[in-house]
Amino acid sequence: MVPTRSREIHLVNRPEGPPKPSDFAVVETSLDEPGRNEVQVRNLWLSVDPYMRGLMGTTRTYIDPYHLGEVMTGGAIGTVEVSHHPKLSEGDLVLSNHGWRDRFVANGNGVHPIDPNLAPPQAYLGVMGMPGFTAWLGIHEIARLEAGETIFVSGGAGAVGSVACQLARRLGARVVASAGSADKVRWLEDKAGVEAFDYKKTKHLYRQLVKICRDGFHVYFDNVGGDHLEAALMNMRNHGRVVMCGMIGQYNAEHPPAGPSSLIVTITKRLTMRGFIAFDHAELEPRFQAEMAGLIASKQIRWTETVVDGLENAPAALIGLFSGANIGKMLVRL
Amino acid sequence: MVPTRSREIHLVNRPEGPPKPSDFAVVETSLDEPGRNEVQVRNLWLSVDPYMRGLMGTTRTYIDPYHLGEVMTGGAIGTVEVSHHPKLSEGDLVLSNHGWRDRFVANGNGVHPIDPNLAPPQAYLGVMGMPGFTAWLGIHEIARLEAGETIFVSGGAGAVGSVACQLARRLGARVVASAGSADKVRWLEDKAGVEAFDYKKTKHLYRQLVKICRDGFHVYFDNVGGDHLEAALMNMRNHGRVVMCGMIGQYNAEHPPAGPSSLIVTITKRLTMRGFIAFDHAELEPRFQAEMAGLIASKQIRWTETVVDGLENAPAALIGLFSGANIGKMLVRL
């Protein structure tokens, strides 16, 4: 029998500074026949996420970095082609973390069926998946946001930010969001129903924040770091909470840039800054998914996607994240 | 009757950068006769604290800045000379916040009797007072330090740090402290019973921290900011807590210096950084005082003082704080 072919994207060079196309290679492979408890899956959608940049260096953070000459792992949605696993059948839609490849063979225990009746399959990489869960955790568990409070969300039009904005608004908070283009601002205002501004058109970020919200923020949901964090800290209310979710503004820095010069306000304003990673909170994921499925069913949450076609374009999609090429979730469709 | 004379230290210039003697003036005043509910107090001990530097500028933080041409307010211990207040008698020892002056007349409600049987009077400006309470809050309320954990305390030989180190050690934690001289290190090792190193003799702070504690810190108690904060963050354990208590390293900066370039580890290590101010927690002060009085009575806590004599030397004592002139609590004796 002719072995099944697949293509994978490998990391072949660790970038210093922004990743470039030559850091990646498309590699043809042939798959083994699925053995006992194994499945063969054909991917339909690949996830492209900012955290991936952090795994392209040599530093171990909360998980091991990518291995050179191996596949770029990450979330993917696929359909089961062959199953030797008792709980999975041909045609099942599944979420895996085997990353950027057309097809794979793996133990079925590491592959999770999704319910396409609750949300479109690719939403399990976005609003119903890790980014949505991250937003939900940040708002409910980390910030413990309450009705009547004001929250500032940077990167408001991203996969996490766009969900955070809407969850905050639904709670009865006033939501201010920053984004990096007129289109993103329009999406945030028209679809997410929050106040938004284009930070790339803003000369002086702190003054802009004061102008929008003179009384200061109860909560800052940071997806950006850098100037955003510096300015937001300065406009926090006493006893405010800072959700340390991401710093996309600096993932490509060759050397970590200096931190916010305003950090002393954590003392004078008695702030709490708290970093988190979604996978620490797996016990809450079923509750999140049930709530999000309800919001989707009742059309109480909006999302948007930026779709790039073709496995070979996954690297460009990742590179694009850092120049703000995406509104909402960045996806590769196979 | 000849009016009672007093001398006060006024702020006459707002320093940019380190305060200098000419920013202060000794001013002779005459006191009014104490009226109804008022007392006349002769000060014995004046407190000199790092936070005072923050009130010498124009920015309102958690309290109003000092007024130009007015007295440097702050903690003081004195003895009641005249009382028209029903709860205070001549000879009572009292804690006030009327600051750097020989004598004052004020409403007795703002003046608090202290019990010299529990601790020496000046200890109510240190281990039994605001700095001790700050240390106690940082360890118990903010860090919620537990037995078996490792804590790093910067500025370990200061008024707050020296108490924090001992409270942490008593809890059963491993305590590592930094200090700025061989004498301070010796005090920390011999009297406070903790591990200590001289950061001024340390070329590479982060490497030093790793060398001392390869497994990283559960808690960092920051009194210093700057390089200390940057290095400590890098050596935190996952889910660690950072007590944002002070940043004495930068109170004299003309422009706020850049923050730690390692701040991104708040996300990857899922840290919580929490700033606090003792006066937010007044409801806990009686519990603190009872506990501290017990520790003093049973000789389970040590403290030390750096004493400067004479009201006119209070400015020099304050200036000295920022070059590390003090071991333990900096005091002015009148």
PDB file of N, CA, C and O in Angstrom, chain A residues 161-224:
ATOM      1  N   GLY A 161      -8.549  39.872  22.877  1.00  0.00           N
ATOM      2  CA  GLY A 161      -9.108  41.178  23.223  1.00  0.00           C
ATOM      3  C   GLY A 161     -10.562  41.332  22.800  1.00  0.00           C
ATOM      4  O   GLY A 161     -11.376  41.889  23.544  1.00  0.00           O
ATOM      5  N   SER A 162     -10.904  40.820  21.625  1.00  0.00           N
ATOM      6  CA  SER A 162     -12.268  41.022  21.120  1.00  0.00           C
ATOM      7  C   SER A 162     -13.287  40.285  21.983  1.00  0.00           C
ATOM      8  O   SER A 162     -14.421  40.743  22.149  1.00  0.00           O
ATOM      9  N   VAL A 163     -12.890  39.148  22.534  1.00  0.00           N
ATOM     10  CA  VAL A 163     -13.790  38.412  23.433  1.00  0.00           C
ATOM     11  C   VAL A 163     -13.814  39.088  24.806  1.00  0.00           C
ATOM     12  O   VAL A 163     -14.874  39.264  25.414  1.00  0.00           O
ATOM     13  N   ALA A 164     -12.631  39.513  25.281  1.00  0.00           N
ATOM     14  CA  ALA A 164     -12.559  40.191  26.588  1.00  0.00           C
ATOM     15  C   ALA A 164     -13.462  41.428  26.595  1.00  0.00           C
ATOM     16  O   ALA A 164     -14.199  41.669  27.555  1.00  0.00           O
ATOM     17  N   CYS A 165     -13.412  42.200  25.520  1.00  0.00           N
ATOM     18  CA  CYS A 165     -14.237  43.418  25.435  1.00  0.00           C
ATOM     19  C   CYS A 165     -15.719  43.082  25.603  1.00  0.00           C
ATOM     20  O   CYS A 165     -16.446  43.757  26.346  1.00  0.00           O
ATOM     21  N   GLN A 166     -16.157  42.049  24.912  1.00  0.00           N
ATOM     22  CA  GLN A 166     -17.590  41.743  24.930  1.00  0.00           C
ATOM     23  C   GLN A 166     -18.030  41.120  26.250  1.00  0.00           C
ATOM     24  O   GLN A 166     -19.127  41.398  26.738  1.00  0.00           O
ATOM     25  N   LEU A 167     -17.176  40.284  26.832  1.00  0.00           N
ATOM     26  CA  LEU A 167     -17.523  39.710  28.143  1.00  0.00           C
ATOM     27  C   LEU A 167     -17.606  40.829  29.179  1.00  0.00           C
ATOM     28  O   LEU A 167     -18.476  40.817  30.056  1.00  0.00           O
ATOM     29  N   ALA A 168     -16.704  41.788  29.078  1.00  0.00           N
ATOM     30  CA  ALA A 168     -16.699  42.904  30.027  1.00  0.00           C
ATOM     31  C   ALA A 168     -17.960  43.755  29.863  1.00  0.00           C
ATOM     32  O   ALA A 168     -18.598  44.155  30.837  1.00  0.00           O
ATOM     33  N   ARG A 169     -18.314  44.028  28.619  1.00  0.00           N
ATOM     34  CA  ARG A 169     -19.497  44.846  28.360  1.00  0.00           C
ATOM     35  C   ARG A 169     -20.746  44.127  28.863  1.00  0.00           C
ATOM     36  O   ARG A 169     -21.626  44.714  29.476  1.00  0.00           O
ATOM     37  N   ARG A 170     -20.808  42.817  28.635  1.00  0.00           N
ATOM     38  CA  ARG A 170     -21.975  42.051  29.083  1.00  0.00           C
ATOM     39  C   ARG A 170     -22.122  42.060  30.600  1.00  0.00           C
ATOM     40  O   ARG A 170     -23.219  41.959  31.138  1.00  0.00           O
ATOM     41  N   LEU A 171     -20.993  42.165  31.289  1.00  0.00           N
ATOM     42  CA  LEU A 171     -21.016  42.234  32.756  1.00  0.00           C
ATOM     43  C   LEU A 171     -21.565  43.568  33.263  1.00  0.00           C
ATOM     44  O   LEU A 171     -21.820  43.722  34.452  1.00  0.00           O
ATOM     45  N   GLY A 172     -21.646  44.548  32.372  1.00  0.00           N
ATOM     46  CA  GLY A 172     -22.102  45.872  32.798  1.00  0.00           C
ATOM     47  C   GLY A 172     -20.959  46.821  33.089  1.00  0.00           C
ATOM     48  O   GLY A 172     -21.132  47.817  33.790  1.00  0.00           O
ATOM     49  N   ALA A 173     -19.792  46.517  32.548  1.00  0.00           N
ATOM     50  CA  ALA A 173     -18.652  47.426  32.717  1.00  0.00           C
ATOM     51  C   ALA A 173     -18.609  48.410  31.554  1.00  0.00           C
ATOM     52  O   ALA A 173     -19.150  48.153  30.475  1.00  0.00           O
ATOM     53  N   ARG A 174     -17.963  49.539  31.786  1.00  0.00           N
ATOM     54  CA  ARG A 174     -17.616  50.436  30.687  1.00  0.00           C
ATOM     55  C   ARG A 174     -16.323  49.924  30.081  1.00  0.00           C
ATOM     56  O   ARG A 174     -15.360  49.667  30.810  1.00  0.00           O
ATOM     57  N   VAL A 175     -16.284  49.766  28.757  1.00  0.00           N
ATOM     58  CA  VAL A 175     -15.137  49.162  28.092  1.00  0.00           C
ATOM     59  C   VAL A 175     -14.505  50.150  27.124  1.00  0.00           C
ATOM     60  O   VAL A 175     -15.182  50.701  26.258  1.00  0.00           O
ATOM     61  N   VAL A 176     -13.214  50.359  27.290  1.00  0.00           N
ATOM     62  CA  VAL A 176     -12.425  51.167  26.364  1.00  0.00           C
ATOM     63  C   VAL A 176     -11.384  50.232  25.752  1.00  0.00           C
ATOM     64  O   VAL A 176     -10.715  49.491  26.476  1.00  0.00           O
ATOM     65  N   ALA A 177     -11.257  50.267  24.422  1.00  0.00           N
ATOM     66  CA  ALA A 177     -10.313  49.360  23.764  1.00  0.00           C
ATOM     67  C   ALA A 177      -9.402  50.138  22.833  1.00  0.00           C
ATOM     68  O   ALA A 177      -9.811  51.135  22.241  1.00  0.00           O
ATOM     69  N   SER A 178      -8.168  49.672  22.722  1.00  0.00           N
ATOM     70  CA  SER A 178      -7.273  50.220  21.709  1.00  0.00           C
ATOM     71  C   SER A 178      -7.106  49.188  20.606  1.00  0.00           C
ATOM     72  O   SER A 178      -7.203  47.981  20.838  1.00  0.00           O
ATOM     73  N   ALA A 179      -6.868  49.685  19.393  1.00  0.00           N
ATOM     74  CA  ALA A 179      -6.620  48.800  18.256  1.00  0.00           C
ATOM     75  C   ALA A 179      -5.760  49.563  17.262  1.00  0.00           C
ATOM     76  O   ALA A 179      -5.585  50.770  17.400  1.00  0.00           O
ATOM     77  N   GLY A 180      -5.239  48.848  16.268  1.00  0.00           N
ATOM     78  CA  GLY A 180      -4.202  49.426  15.416  1.00  0.00           C
ATOM     79  C   GLY A 180      -4.630  49.814  14.013  1.00  0.00           C
ATOM     80  O   GLY A 180      -3.772  49.991  13.149  1.00  0.00           O
ATOM     81  N   SER A 181      -5.927  49.966  13.761  1.00  0.00           N
ATOM     82  CA  SER A 181      -6.362  50.445  12.444  1.00  0.00           C
ATOM     83  C   SER A 181      -7.795  50.957  12.550  1.00  0.00           C
ATOM     84  O   SER A 181      -8.526  50.611  13.478  1.00  0.00           O
ATOM     85  N   ALA A 182      -8.179  51.749  11.554  1.00  0.00           N
ATOM     86  CA  ALA A 182      -9.548  52.281  11.519  1.00  0.00           C
ATOM     87  C   ALA A 182     -10.565  51.148  11.397  1.00  0.00           C
ATOM     88  O   ALA A 182     -11.634  51.186  12.010  1.00  0.00           O
ATOM     89  N   ASP A 183     -10.224  50.112  10.618  1.00  0.00           N
ATOM     90  CA  ASP A 183     -11.142  48.979  10.459  1.00  0.00           C
ATOM     91  C   ASP A 183     -11.382  48.265  11.785  1.00  0.00           C
ATOM     92  O   ASP A 183     -12.501  47.850  12.096  1.00  0.00           O
ATOM     93  N   LYS A 184     -10.296  48.102  12.527  1.00  0.00           N
ATOM     94  CA  LYS A 184     -10.434  47.425  13.817  1.00  0.00           C
ATOM     95  C   LYS A 184     -11.263  48.256  14.784  1.00  0.00           C
ATOM     96  O   LYS A 184     -12.110  47.727  15.525  1.00  0.00           O
ATOM     97  N   VAL A 185     -11.042  49.558  14.777  1.00  0.00           N
ATOM     98  CA  VAL A 185     -11.826  50.440  15.643  1.00  0.00           C
ATOM     99  C   VAL A 185     -13.304  50.346  15.267  1.00  0.00           C
ATOM    100  O   VAL A 185     -14.176  50.241  16.140  1.00  0.00           O
ATOM    101  N   ARG A 186     -13.570  50.346  13.965  1.00  0.00           N
ATOM    102  CA  ARG A 186     -14.959  50.265  13.517  1.00  0.00           C
ATOM    103  C   ARG A 186     -15.581  48.942  13.956  1.00  0.00           C
ATOM    104  O   ARG A 186     -16.718  48.903  14.432  1.00  0.00           O
ATOM    105  N   TRP A 187     -14.831  47.859  13.826  1.00  0.00           N
ATOM    106  CA  TRP A 187     -15.360  46.553  14.253  1.00  0.00           C
ATOM    107  C   TRP A 187     -15.690  46.578  15.746  1.00  0.00           C
ATOM    108  O   TRP A 187     -16.757  46.118  16.168  1.00  0.00           O
ATOM    109  N   LEU A 188     -14.783  47.136  16.530  1.00  0.00           N
ATOM    110  CA  LEU A 188     -15.001  47.186  17.980  1.00  0.00           C
ATOM    111  C   LEU A 188     -16.230  48.026  18.323  1.00  0.00           C
ATOM    112  O   LEU A 188     -17.012  47.655  19.203  1.00  0.00           O
ATOM    113  N   GLU A 189     -16.398  49.128  17.633  1.00  0.00           N
ATOM    114  CA  GLU A 189     -17.550  49.995  17.929  1.00  0.00           C
ATOM    115  C   GLU A 189     -18.850  49.368  17.430  1.00  0.00           C
ATOM    116  O   GLU A 189     -19.841  49.311  18.161  1.00  0.00           O
ATOM    117  N   ASP A 190     -18.830  48.874  16.181  1.00  0.00           N
ATOM    118  CA  ASP A 190     -20.076  48.412  15.563  1.00  0.00           C
ATOM    119  C   ASP A 190     -20.468  47.006  15.999  1.00  0.00           C
ATOM    120  O   ASP A 190     -21.657  46.720  16.168  1.00  0.00           O
ATOM    121  N   LYS A 191     -19.493  46.115  16.116  1.00  0.00           N
ATOM    122  CA  LYS A 191     -19.834  44.717  16.395  1.00  0.00           C
ATOM    123  C   LYS A 191     -19.670  44.368  17.874  1.00  0.00           C
ATOM    124  O   LYS A 191     -20.499  43.665  18.432  1.00  0.00           O
ATOM    125  N   ALA A 192     -18.589  44.835  18.471  1.00  0.00           N
ATOM    126  CA  ALA A 192     -18.377  44.497  19.881  1.00  0.00           C
ATOM    127  C   ALA A 192     -19.105  45.484  20.795  1.00  0.00           C
ATOM    128  O   ALA A 192     -19.313  45.193  21.977  1.00  0.00           O
ATOM    129  N   GLY A 193     -19.484  46.638  20.251  1.00  0.00           N
ATOM    130  CA  GLY A 193     -20.281  47.588  21.037  1.00  0.00           C
ATOM    131  C   GLY A 193     -19.518  48.277  22.151  1.00  0.00           C
ATOM    132  O   GLY A 193     -20.077  48.590  23.202  1.00  0.00           O
ATOM    133  N   VAL A 194     -18.222  48.529  21.919  1.00  0.00           N
ATOM    134  CA  VAL A 194     -17.424  49.182  22.961  1.00  0.00           C
ATOM    135  C   VAL A 194     -16.788  50.459  22.398  1.00  0.00           C
ATOM    136  O   VAL A 194     -16.779  50.685  21.193  1.00  0.00           O
ATOM    137  N   GLU A 195     -16.260  51.286  23.283  1.00  0.00           N
ATOM    138  CA  GLU A 195     -15.511  52.476  22.867  1.00  0.00           C
ATOM    139  C   GLU A 195     -14.130  52.035  22.406  1.00  0.00           C
ATOM    140  O   GLU A 195     -13.503  51.214  23.062  1.00  0.00           O
ATOM    141  N   ALA A 196     -13.651  52.617  21.313  1.00  0.00           N
ATOM    142  CA  ALA A 196     -12.337  52.199  20.811  1.00  0.00           C
ATOM    143  C   ALA A 196     -11.617  53.373  20.170  1.00  0.00           C
ATOM    144  O   ALA A 196     -12.243  54.338  19.738  1.00  0.00           O
ATOM    145  N   PHE A 197     -10.302  53.272  20.155  1.00  0.00           N
ATOM    146  CA  PHE A 197      -9.499  54.290  19.450  1.00  0.00           C
ATOM    147  C   PHE A 197      -8.318  53.608  18.770  1.00  0.00           C
ATOM    148  O   PHE A 197      -7.894  52.515  19.166  1.00  0.00           O
ATOM    149  N   ASP A 198      -7.792  54.297  17.742  1.00  0.00           N
ATOM    150  CA  ASP A 198      -6.661  53.783  16.960  1.00  0.00           C
ATOM    151  C   ASP A 198      -5.379  54.303  17.598  1.00  0.00           C
ATOM    152  O   ASP A 198      -5.054  55.485  17.487  1.00  0.00           O
ATOM    153  N   TYR A 199      -4.649  53.412  18.263  1.00  0.00           N
ATOM    154  CA  TYR A 199      -3.455  53.881  18.979  1.00  0.00           C
ATOM    155  C   TYR A 199      -2.364  54.327  18.011  1.00  0.00           C
ATOM    156  O   TYR A 199      -1.489  55.110  18.386  1.00  0.00           O
ATOM    157  N   LYS A 200      -2.420  53.844  16.777  1.00  0.00           N
ATOM    158  CA  LYS A 200      -1.399  54.272  15.808  1.00  0.00           C
ATOM    159  C   LYS A 200      -1.632  55.722  15.367  1.00  0.00           C
ATOM    160  O   LYS A 200      -0.729  56.345  14.816  1.00  0.00           O
ATOM    161  N   LYS A 201      -2.819  56.217  15.604  1.00  0.00           N
ATOM    162  CA  LYS A 201      -3.141  57.611  15.274  1.00  0.00           C
ATOM    163  C   LYS A 201      -3.064  58.488  16.527  1.00  0.00           C
ATOM    164  O   LYS A 201      -3.487  59.650  16.496  1.00  0.00           O
ATOM    165  N   THR A 202      -2.591  57.920  17.622  1.00  0.00           N
ATOM    166  CA  THR A 202      -2.579  58.629  18.900  1.00  0.00           C
ATOM    167  C   THR A 202      -1.160  59.078  19.213  1.00  0.00           C
ATOM    168  O   THR A 202      -0.267  58.242  19.326  1.00  0.00           O
ATOM    169  N   LYS A 203      -0.971  60.386  19.331  1.00  0.00           N
ATOM    170  CA  LYS A 203       0.386  60.900  19.579  1.00  0.00           C
ATOM    171  C   LYS A 203       0.855  60.567  20.978  1.00  0.00           C
ATOM    172  O   LYS A 203       1.989  60.193  21.189  1.00  0.00           O
ATOM    173  N   HIS A 204      -0.034  60.750  21.936  1.00  0.00           N
ATOM    174  CA  HIS A 204       0.372  60.651  23.335  1.00  0.00           C
ATOM    175  C   HIS A 204      -0.643  59.762  24.040  1.00  0.00           C
ATOM    176  O   HIS A 204      -1.740  60.193  24.384  1.00  0.00           O
ATOM    177  N   LEU A 205      -0.256  58.516  24.223  1.00  0.00           N
ATOM    178  CA  LEU A 205      -1.209  57.501  24.667  1.00  0.00           C
ATOM    179  C   LEU A 205      -1.792  57.827  26.038  1.00  0.00           C
ATOM    180  O   LEU A 205      -3.007  57.712  26.247  1.00  0.00           O
ATOM    181  N   TYR A 206      -0.940  58.225  26.982  1.00  0.00           N
ATOM    182  CA  TYR A 206      -1.455  58.514  28.325  1.00  0.00           C
ATOM    183  C   TYR A 206      -2.485  59.631  28.294  1.00  0.00           C
ATOM    184  O   TYR A 206      -3.552  59.526  28.900  1.00  0.00           O
ATOM    185  N   ARG A 207      -2.171  60.711  27.545  1.00  0.00           N
ATOM    186  CA  ARG A 207      -3.146  61.824  27.490  1.00  0.00           C
ATOM    187  C   ARG A 207      -4.456  61.378  26.863  1.00  0.00           C
ATOM    188  O   ARG A 207      -5.530  61.808  27.260  1.00  0.00           O
ATOM    189  N   GLN A 208      -4.344  60.493  25.880  1.00  0.00           N
ATOM    190  CA  GLN A 208      -5.551  59.966  25.242  1.00  0.00           C
ATOM    191  C   GLN A 208      -6.385  59.175  26.251  1.00  0.00           C
ATOM    192  O   GLN A 208      -7.613  59.325  26.307  1.00  0.00           O
ATOM    193  N   LEU A 209      -5.728  58.384  27.068  1.00  0.00           N
ATOM    194  CA  LEU A 209      -6.455  57.579  28.063  1.00  0.00           C
ATOM    195  C   LEU A 209      -7.134  58.486  29.085  1.00  0.00           C
ATOM    196  O   LEU A 209      -8.282  58.246  29.481  1.00  0.00           O
ATOM    197  N   VAL A 210      -6.444  59.534  29.497  1.00  0.00           N
ATOM    198  CA  VAL A 210      -7.036  60.471  30.463  1.00  0.00           C
ATOM    199  C   VAL A 210      -8.227  61.187  29.836  1.00  0.00           C
ATOM    200  O   VAL A 210      -9.250  61.404  30.489  1.00  0.00           O
ATOM    201  N   LYS A 211      -8.081  61.527  28.562  1.00  0.00           N
ATOM    202  CA  LYS A 211      -9.166  62.231  27.868  1.00  0.00           C
ATOM    203  C   LYS A 211     -10.419  61.350  27.812  1.00  0.00           C
ATOM    204  O   LYS A 211     -11.535  61.803  28.057  1.00  0.00           O
ATOM    205  N   ILE A 212     -10.212  60.081  27.517  1.00  0.00           N
ATOM    206  CA  ILE A 212     -11.339  59.152  27.397  1.00  0.00           C
ATOM    207  C   ILE A 212     -11.921  58.842  28.772  1.00  0.00           C
ATOM    208  O   ILE A 212     -13.131  58.708  28.937  1.00  0.00           O
ATOM    209  N   CYS A 213     -11.052  58.725  29.757  1.00  0.00           N
ATOM    210  CA  CYS A 213     -11.511  58.237  31.065  1.00  0.00           C
ATOM    211  C   CYS A 213     -10.751  58.960  32.170  1.00  0.00           C
ATOM    212  O   CYS A 213      -9.746  58.454  32.674  1.00  0.00           O
ATOM    213  N   ARG A 214     -11.252  60.136  32.514  1.00  0.00           N
ATOM    214  CA  ARG A 214     -10.550  60.988  33.476  1.00  0.00           C
ATOM    215  C   ARG A 214     -10.482  60.342  34.857  1.00  0.00           C
ATOM    216  O   ARG A 214      -9.543  60.592  35.614  1.00  0.00           O
ATOM    217  N   ASP A 215     -11.457  59.510  35.203  1.00  0.00           N
ATOM    218  CA  ASP A 215     -11.482  58.894  36.533  1.00  0.00           C
ATOM    219  C   ASP A 215     -10.587  57.660  36.641  1.00  0.00           C
ATOM    220  O   ASP A 215     -10.456  57.087  37.721  1.00  0.00           O
ATOM    221  N   GLY A 216     -10.009  57.254  35.543  1.00  0.00           N
ATOM    222  CA  GLY A 216      -9.075  56.124  35.593  1.00  0.00           C
ATOM    223  C   GLY A 216      -9.785  54.779  35.484  1.00  0.00           C
ATOM    224  O   GLY A 216     -11.006  54.676  35.585  1.00  0.00           O
ATOM    225  N   PHE A 217      -8.974  53.762  35.276  1.00  0.00           N
ATOM    226  CA  PHE A 217      -9.487  52.404  35.041  1.00  0.00           C
ATOM    227  C   PHE A 217      -9.462  51.582  36.318  1.00  0.00           C
ATOM    228  O   PHE A 217      -8.485  51.596  37.054  1.00  0.00           O
ATOM    229  N   HIS A 218     -10.521  50.823  36.529  1.00  0.00           N
ATOM    230  CA  HIS A 218     -10.488  49.815  37.588  1.00  0.00           C
ATOM    231  C   HIS A 218      -9.620  48.633  37.165  1.00  0.00           C
ATOM    232  O   HIS A 218      -8.964  48.014  37.996  1.00  0.00           O
ATOM    233  N   VAL A 219      -9.692  48.323  35.872  1.00  0.00           N
ATOM    234  CA  VAL A 219      -8.984  47.149  35.358  1.00  0.00           C
ATOM    235  C   VAL A 219      -8.302  47.501  34.036  1.00  0.00           C
ATOM    236  O   VAL A 219      -8.873  48.207  33.206  1.00  0.00           O
ATOM    237  N   TYR A 220      -7.087  47.024  33.881  1.00  0.00           N
ATOM    238  CA  TYR A 220      -6.422  47.079  32.571  1.00  0.00           C
ATOM    239  C   TYR A 220      -6.123  45.654  32.139  1.00  0.00           C
ATOM    240  O   TYR A 220      -5.485  44.887  32.872  1.00  0.00           O
ATOM    241  N   PHE A 221      -6.584  45.294  30.953  1.00  0.00           N
ATOM    242  CA  PHE A 221      -6.362  43.963  30.382  1.00  0.00           C
ATOM    243  C   PHE A 221      -5.279  44.130  29.322  1.00  0.00           C
ATOM    244  O   PHE A 221      -5.539  44.637  28.236  1.00  0.00           O
ATOM    245  N   ASP A 222      -4.059  43.718  29.672  1.00  0.00           N
ATOM    246  CA  ASP A 222      -2.907  44.017  28.820  1.00  0.00           C
ATOM    247  C   ASP A 222      -2.596  42.875  27.867  1.00  0.00           C
ATOM    248  O   ASP A 222      -2.201  41.788  28.289  1.00  0.00           O
ATOM    249  N   ASN A 223      -2.743  43.141  26.584  1.00  0.00           N
ATOM    250  CA  ASN A 223      -2.323  42.194  25.550  1.00  0.00           C
ATOM    251  C   ASN A 223      -1.088  42.673  24.808  1.00  0.00           C
ATOM    252  O   ASN A 223      -0.610  41.988  23.904  1.00  0.00           O
ATOM    253  N   VAL A 224      -0.591  43.848  25.157  1.00  0.00           N
ATOM    254  CA  VAL A 224       0.369  44.557  24.309  1.00  0.00           C
ATOM    255  C   VAL A 224       1.689  44.833  25.016  1.00  0.00           C
ATOM    256  O   VAL A 224       2.757  44.708  24.425  1.00  0.00           O
TER     257      VAL A 224
END
